[in-house]
Amino acid sequence: MGRPAILAAVLYGVAGLLIGPAGAQETKQETKPASGQAMVSPITQQQLNAADKSVNNFLLTNGNYAQTRFHPARQIERNNVKNLHVAWIFQTDVKESLETSPIVVDGVMYVTTSFSHVYALDAKTGVQLWHYNHKMGLVTTYCCGPNNRGVQVLGDLVYLATLDSKLVALKAKTGEVAWQSDIADPELGYSETMAPTVIKDKVLIGTNGGEYGIRGFVKAYDAKTGKLLWTFNTIPENSVGIWATKDATGRDMHRDIQAEKDQLAKTGDPFAKLGGGVWQNPAVDLATNRIYFVVGNPSPDLDGSIRPGDNLYTNSLVSLELDTGKYLCHFQYIAHDVWDLDAASPPVLVDVKGKDGKTIPGVIHAGKTGHIYVHDRKDCSLIRFSEAMVPQENMWVLPTKEGARMLPGANGGVEWSPIATDPGQGLAYAINLHQPMTYQVENSPYPNGKLWLGGAFKVIPGEAQAGNITAVDYNTGKIKWQVKTPEPMIGGILATAGGLVFTGEGNGKFAAYNSSNGKELWNFRAGAGVNAPPSTYMVSGKQYIVVGAGGNTQIDFRRGNNIIAFTLN
Amino acid sequence: MRGKLNLGISGVVALAAVLNVCTTPLQAQSIEEKTQVCTGCHGEDGKPVDKTIPVIWGQQAGYIYIELRDFKRGDRKSDIMQPIVSSMAREDMQAIAEYFSKKPWPDLGQPRASKEISDRASSANRSVGCTGCHLDHFQGDGTVPHLAGLSREYLTKTMADFRTRARGNNPGMSDLMLATSPEDLAALAEYLSGL
């Protein structure tokens, strides 16, 4: 393929030779055969339910079913974090955007890379145990990089969703395929980059494709067989809604409601190609058996003229019944979005102060708008929204042919990056982008699964970009502290009981901060963008911090292929 | 003029090849026989006979398949390509795509762009995010084409055709090209051809 490294790439897996078509950025000329099987004990649902209390493991993409990304390990803390050093570095075979959340089960770590590779590693040494190289289908259609954000484990299976829209169950010991199911047709614009959420013998998965005119969904599959159990279409057949004219914060969105109504009369409800991908994991409320997730943008992104109505449930928080997929409630942040300022960062379940000051079960979400939204878990209603974490200017100016400048740019605010919380402090930690952009609109009909932006969002050359790490008191909506960063932030963040937060930057910096005041306590230069969410775990009595350093396609941060684990002396 | 003349010759070659395809059932042909028709324009050695004809050796398989599919559907217009693909089944198109994707990418011997042109192209890339889909080093993946080292003339023509929607099978690309100035597109064509 014109790339010598790829021609020479011969990849071995433990389950025999796993030679597939080499992906675009595979780097190693040869990898050694795996050293052996992963000595894993089956993980039970009870263990997963108690993931928030597991000091040794990191069992779910965002730490636990509530998705707090708060880990109880406290060996690494504010006083000793300055002594953190590299324990090991594992180099994957793929030098391309790295967004994996490392999962750790009893000393075995599972990481993924772009193009849907999975590695099982010894979490203490970084030694490879097995490697699954997915045989990618001919057709993949995806936005924003060939990413994969990780796996989940239940029993003796490891679950993966792939770029060519397959759901794959691997044997945890060997990496062999136990079963594989089709999720949706990649030729129509469907792809997978999120990690599955596995709960009560169900594998929950959303879909990408809001840039290609899909009809989004969350699906549940039988964890043992891969059989489809239920589908919730994120776009209902009546997607029109209430003709909302204001966003969640009360600002006018300048909709031409009469023009939309005229269009609706002419072309009908646009639900069939309306987008509404689900980029990230649902949170699961174990007490009420409900799930909460956010739905992405409508298709086409910038041209609202051909999709009249509120475009339900795009740009919304949605709650379903876990067992059946039945709709329970939703809250839409931006009706009829024409800026791609959608909802991507996974929601988090924490107790919050309600409007009357009483503590109630809440759900919070960090938006591309730069606000953290706080909801009542019972009915999805909005309790409050935070101060803006990034500059907002000219909202909501409509996109024009020539391009209209508005802040935030289309990547946010908070992109897909998961937030962390520290319930003891009542704080949510978010990483933000600041990228001044212009929004341009164009009109074209549905292009059969091709890119369908309805215009363009353009970074403005010459205008400074930046980022920040922001701690928000979710009981008041006030910003507690903020650390400015020289570049836009994308990846994720982790909070620990050691009083720390860990996050990385596109320039390769990975750092620890005091979670109460944002003071930087330690940093490391990884040599490639650290644009993945960190995890933490313990093996043989030692706590480790682990993170991927592989850069990012979407913001074009320097690529690498490193999984780096840190520990104390 | 030169381009037109060459295209005319290519058309004759292609027509002869089509006639050959039509006399032998497709399913009875080897992949080499099925792809013989392609060499008339795209080159025996992967170097196209005319600079406005794309390189398909080493191109992404998903992209080649989708383009063949779109020629057949009429979503992408070409008097030469449409008759060639009209009798192809999906499996034929996929096999042809796989076949060419495994060939080595040819070196067209184009010069590297100057620093000034490279900087302008990089700025344009940062603005609309070409590498968000075409990936690092413009290598492409899946249904997104490899751009590095395509001929400058083909790149120029393609971006212009997207801009006018003369090439109508990817309106998202048309939108992005319309959002990019002609001067930036010229810089991109020169920069990409020299990679």
Tab-separated table of N, CA and C in Angstrom, chain A residues 1-3 23-25 96 115 138-146 163 187 212 440 442-445 447-448 450-461 553-554 556 559, chain B residues 58 60-62 65-66 69-70 73 75 90 94 98 101 103-105 123 125-128 131-132 135-137 139-143 146 165 169-173 175-176 178-179:
chain	number	residue	atom	x	y	z
A	1	MET	N	0.820	-1.205	0.000
A	1	MET	CA	0.000	0.000	0.000
A	1	MET	C	0.855	1.255	0.000
A	2	GLY	N	2.056	1.114	-0.532
A	2	GLY	CA	2.898	2.291	-0.628
A	2	GLY	C	3.532	2.684	0.679
A	3	ARG	N	3.331	1.849	1.692
A	3	ARG	CA	3.914	2.160	2.989
A	3	ARG	C	4.691	0.934	3.445
A	23	GLY	N	-3.967	-1.838	8.948
A	23	GLY	CA	-4.607	-0.540	8.991
A	23	GLY	C	-3.664	0.537	8.502
A	24	ALA	N	-4.185	1.749	8.400
A	24	ALA	CA	-3.432	2.815	7.760
A	24	ALA	C	-2.157	3.188	8.502
A	25	GLN	N	-2.169	3.114	9.812
A	25	GLN	CA	-1.030	3.654	10.550
A	25	GLN	C	-0.378	2.607	11.430
A	96	GLU	N	-1.694	5.893	15.873
A	96	GLU	CA	-2.821	6.724	15.432
A	96	GLU	C	-3.625	7.060	16.679
A	115	PHE	N	-8.476	1.613	14.888
A	115	PHE	CA	-8.737	0.451	14.036
A	115	PHE	C	-9.117	-0.783	14.849
A	138	LEU	N	-14.379	-4.193	4.375
A	138	LEU	CA	-13.924	-3.330	3.286
A	138	LEU	C	-14.390	-1.885	3.483
A	139	VAL	N	-15.625	-1.754	3.946
A	139	VAL	CA	-16.222	-0.421	4.060
A	139	VAL	C	-16.260	0.020	5.519
A	140	THR	N	-15.609	1.138	5.792
A	140	THR	CA	-15.802	1.821	7.070
A	140	THR	C	-16.113	3.273	6.759
A	141	THR	N	-17.049	3.837	7.474
A	141	THR	CA	-17.450	5.230	7.271
A	141	THR	C	-17.531	5.869	8.648
A	142	TYR	N	-16.600	6.766	8.935
A	142	TYR	CA	-16.589	7.294	10.304
A	142	TYR	C	-16.070	8.714	10.335
A	143	CYS	N	-16.506	9.406	11.339
A	143	CYS	CA	-16.069	10.781	11.551
A	143	CYS	C	-15.075	10.844	12.672
A	144	CYS	N	-14.052	11.692	12.510
A	144	CYS	CA	-13.258	12.205	13.624
A	144	CYS	C	-12.178	11.253	14.103
A	145	GLY	N	-11.802	10.321	13.240
A	145	GLY	CA	-10.689	9.441	13.591
A	145	GLY	C	-11.129	8.001	13.751
A	146	PRO	N	-10.188	7.058	13.479
A	146	PRO	CA	-10.508	5.629	13.568
A	146	PRO	C	-10.435	5.120	15.007
A	163	LEU	N	-14.939	-0.424	14.295
A	163	LEU	CA	-15.115	0.648	13.329
A	163	LEU	C	-16.063	0.251	12.193
A	187	GLU	N	-21.967	0.965	5.285
A	187	GLU	CA	-22.126	1.662	4.002
A	187	GLU	C	-23.155	2.792	4.113
A	212	TYR	N	-23.573	11.576	8.816
A	212	TYR	CA	-23.813	10.798	7.595
A	212	TYR	C	-25.298	10.495	7.352
A	440	GLN	N	-20.572	27.938	8.441
A	440	GLN	CA	-21.080	28.189	7.089
A	440	GLN	C	-22.145	27.167	6.739
A	442	GLU	N	-24.548	25.247	3.751
A	442	GLU	CA	-24.779	24.878	2.350
A	442	GLU	C	-25.954	23.910	2.330
A	443	ASN	N	-26.560	23.780	1.174
A	443	ASN	CA	-27.734	22.909	1.084
A	443	ASN	C	-27.501	21.794	0.082
A	444	SER	N	-27.723	20.555	0.520
A	444	SER	CA	-27.643	19.423	-0.404
A	444	SER	C	-28.521	18.296	0.124
A	445	PRO	N	-29.052	17.466	-0.806
A	445	PRO	CA	-29.941	16.386	-0.361
A	445	PRO	C	-29.160	15.245	0.280
A	447	PRO	N	-27.107	12.183	0.993
A	447	PRO	CA	-26.140	11.600	0.045
A	447	PRO	C	-25.858	10.108	0.234
A	448	ASN	N	-26.831	9.333	0.650
A	448	ASN	CA	-26.679	7.875	0.739
A	448	ASN	C	-25.481	7.436	1.577
A	450	LYS	N	-23.002	9.188	2.765
A	450	LYS	CA	-21.762	9.984	2.671
A	450	LYS	C	-21.799	11.117	3.702
A	451	LEU	N	-20.631	11.766	3.817
A	451	LEU	CA	-20.519	12.908	4.721
A	451	LEU	C	-21.590	13.950	4.379
A	452	TRP	N	-22.333	14.381	5.387
A	452	TRP	CA	-23.475	15.273	5.153
A	452	TRP	C	-23.452	16.351	6.235
A	453	LEU	N	-22.598	17.348	6.005
A	453	LEU	CA	-22.428	18.387	7.018
A	453	LEU	C	-23.412	19.541	6.831
A	454	GLY	N	-23.868	19.756	5.612
A	454	GLY	CA	-24.731	20.909	5.360
A	454	GLY	C	-23.980	22.217	5.524
A	455	GLY	N	-22.679	22.177	5.239
A	455	GLY	CA	-21.863	23.383	5.376
A	455	GLY	C	-20.510	23.032	5.944
A	456	ALA	N	-19.932	23.972	6.669
A	456	ALA	CA	-18.597	23.738	7.229
A	456	ALA	C	-18.413	24.595	8.472
A	457	PHE	N	-17.692	24.033	9.449
A	457	PHE	CA	-17.224	24.861	10.565
A	457	PHE	C	-15.724	24.993	10.388
A	458	LYS	N	-15.273	26.216	10.386
A	458	LYS	CA	-13.865	26.478	10.072
A	458	LYS	C	-13.170	27.141	11.243
A	459	VAL	N	-12.041	26.559	11.617
A	459	VAL	CA	-11.169	27.235	12.579
A	459	VAL	C	-10.678	28.520	11.934
A	460	ILE	N	-10.688	29.600	12.687
A	460	ILE	CA	-10.279	30.892	12.127
A	460	ILE	C	-8.764	31.030	12.250
A	461	PRO	N	-8.055	31.038	11.110
A	461	PRO	CA	-6.596	31.169	11.185
A	461	PRO	C	-6.228	32.494	11.861
A	553	THR	N	-6.732	12.517	16.252
A	553	THR	CA	-7.026	12.837	14.854
A	553	THR	C	-7.825	14.118	14.722
A	554	GLN	N	-8.847	14.238	15.558
A	554	GLN	CA	-9.819	15.320	15.387
A	554	GLN	C	-9.173	16.696	15.505
A	556	ASP	N	-5.852	16.979	15.583
A	556	ASP	CA	-4.561	16.803	14.927
A	556	ASP	C	-3.393	17.017	15.891
A	559	ARG	N	0.775	12.159	16.927
A	559	ARG	CA	0.428	10.755	17.139
A	559	ARG	C	1.560	9.995	17.822
B	58	GLY	N	-2.777	0.867	-4.869
B	58	GLY	CA	-2.498	1.237	-3.478
B	58	GLY	C	-3.545	2.137	-2.854
B	60	GLN	N	-7.162	3.110	-1.154
B	60	GLN	CA	-7.965	2.416	-0.145
B	60	GLN	C	-9.068	1.599	-0.817
B	61	ALA	N	-9.197	0.338	-0.399
B	61	ALA	CA	-10.157	-0.563	-1.046
B	61	ALA	C	-11.595	-0.067	-0.890
B	62	GLY	N	-11.927	0.391	0.304
B	62	GLY	CA	-13.294	0.864	0.543
B	62	GLY	C	-13.644	2.027	-0.369
B	65	TYR	N	-14.162	0.790	-4.013
B	65	TYR	CA	-15.466	0.128	-4.113
B	65	TYR	C	-16.611	1.149	-4.166
B	66	ILE	N	-16.560	2.126	-3.256
B	66	ILE	CA	-17.648	3.114	-3.206
B	66	ILE	C	-17.713	3.917	-4.510
B	69	ARG	N	-19.247	1.730	-7.134
B	69	ARG	CA	-20.684	1.659	-6.829
B	69	ARG	C	-21.396	2.928	-7.284
B	70	ASP	N	-20.777	4.073	-7.006
B	70	ASP	CA	-21.413	5.348	-7.356
B	70	ASP	C	-21.458	5.567	-8.868
B	73	ARG	N	-24.395	3.478	-9.939
B	73	ARG	CA	-25.671	4.100	-9.565
B	73	ARG	C	-25.943	5.390	-10.344
B	75	ASP	N	-24.451	8.117	-9.394
B	75	ASP	CA	-24.213	9.205	-8.435
B	75	ASP	C	-22.944	9.969	-8.794
B	90	ARG	N	-21.822	-6.362	-7.034
B	90	ARG	CA	-21.162	-5.808	-5.845
B	90	ARG	C	-19.863	-6.562	-5.544
B	94	GLN	N	-16.032	-5.179	-5.305
B	94	GLN	CA	-15.237	-5.332	-4.074
B	94	GLN	C	-13.935	-6.079	-4.366
B	98	GLU	N	-10.243	-4.591	-3.774
B	98	GLU	CA	-9.227	-5.291	-2.958
B	98	GLU	C	-7.945	-5.494	-3.770
B	101	SER	N	-6.047	-2.267	-4.224
B	101	SER	CA	-5.560	-1.718	-2.945
B	101	SER	C	-4.272	-2.399	-2.504
B	103	LYS	N	-1.856	-3.390	-4.516
B	103	LYS	CA	-0.738	-3.016	-5.388
B	103	LYS	C	0.063	-1.887	-4.740
B	104	PRO	N	1.343	-1.780	-5.063
B	104	PRO	CA	2.128	-0.695	-4.467
B	104	PRO	C	1.761	0.674	-5.044
B	105	TRP	N	1.767	1.664	-4.181
B	105	TRP	CA	1.472	3.036	-4.625
B	105	TRP	C	2.601	3.509	-5.544
B	123	SER	N	-2.171	25.413	6.905
B	123	SER	CA	-3.146	26.318	7.515
B	123	SER	C	-4.563	25.983	7.032
B	125	ASN	N	-5.555	23.095	5.982
B	125	ASN	CA	-5.910	21.822	6.618
B	125	ASN	C	-6.398	22.054	8.037
B	126	ARG	N	-5.699	22.881	8.779
B	126	ARG	CA	-6.107	23.162	10.167
B	126	ARG	C	-7.476	23.811	10.202
B	127	SER	N	-7.774	24.597	9.191
B	127	SER	CA	-9.035	25.339	9.193
B	127	SER	C	-10.236	24.428	8.953
B	128	VAL	N	-10.189	23.592	7.931
B	128	VAL	CA	-11.353	22.736	7.650
B	128	VAL	C	-11.156	21.292	8.105
B	131	THR	N	-7.326	16.321	7.612
B	131	THR	CA	-6.762	15.109	8.205
B	131	THR	C	-7.693	14.496	9.247
B	132	GLY	N	-8.770	15.190	9.578
B	132	GLY	CA	-9.774	14.575	10.441
B	132	GLY	C	-10.366	13.334	9.801
B	135	LEU	N	-6.751	11.426	7.558
B	135	LEU	CA	-5.806	10.929	8.563
B	135	LEU	C	-4.390	11.475	8.370
B	136	ASP	N	-3.592	11.156	9.388
B	136	ASP	CA	-2.227	11.672	9.450
B	136	ASP	C	-1.485	11.319	8.160
B	137	HIS	N	-0.752	12.262	7.644
B	137	HIS	CA	0.021	12.089	6.401
B	137	HIS	C	-0.872	11.835	5.177
B	139	GLN	N	-3.055	9.596	4.436
B	139	GLN	CA	-3.003	8.207	3.964
B	139	GLN	C	-4.383	7.625	3.688
B	140	GLY	N	-5.440	8.258	4.243
B	140	GLY	CA	-6.780	7.733	4.045
B	140	GLY	C	-7.008	6.439	4.802
B	141	ASP	N	-8.260	5.983	4.792
B	141	ASP	CA	-8.617	4.699	5.400
B	141	ASP	C	-10.052	4.383	5.006
B	142	GLY	N	-10.330	3.100	4.796
B	142	GLY	CA	-11.709	2.696	4.516
B	142	GLY	C	-12.234	3.366	3.262
B	143	THR	N	-13.313	4.119	3.416
B	143	THR	CA	-13.927	4.775	2.264
B	143	THR	C	-13.347	6.163	2.000
B	146	HIS	N	-6.687	7.857	0.027
B	146	HIS	CA	-5.285	8.253	0.162
B	146	HIS	C	-5.061	9.431	-0.799
B	165	ARG	N	-19.770	21.211	-7.689
B	165	ARG	CA	-20.692	20.075	-7.566
B	165	ARG	C	-20.823	19.308	-8.872
B	169	ASN	N	-21.023	13.201	-5.905
B	169	ASN	CA	-21.271	12.040	-5.050
B	169	ASN	C	-20.717	12.185	-3.645
B	170	ASN	N	-20.330	13.388	-3.259
B	170	ASN	CA	-19.939	13.609	-1.872
B	170	ASN	C	-20.179	15.068	-1.502
B	171	PRO	N	-21.432	15.408	-1.213
B	171	PRO	CA	-21.753	16.814	-0.935
B	171	PRO	C	-21.012	17.378	0.266
B	172	GLY	N	-20.642	16.509	1.216
B	172	GLY	CA	-19.854	16.995	2.356
B	172	GLY	C	-18.524	17.558	1.892
B	173	MET	N	-17.911	16.860	0.920
B	173	MET	CA	-16.657	17.369	0.358
B	173	MET	C	-16.900	18.664	-0.407
B	175	ASP	N	-19.124	20.880	0.259
B	175	ASP	CA	-19.280	21.940	1.262
B	175	ASP	C	-17.912	22.420	1.761
B	176	LEU	N	-17.030	21.468	2.003
B	176	LEU	CA	-15.707	21.831	2.540
B	176	LEU	C	-14.870	22.560	1.499
B	178	LEU	N	-16.103	24.384	-0.921
B	178	LEU	CA	-16.698	25.713	-1.064
B	178	LEU	C	-16.266	26.633	0.074
B	179	ALA	N	-15.962	26.030	1.217
B	179	ALA	CA	-15.540	26.829	2.369
B	179	ALA	C	-14.045	27.161	2.322
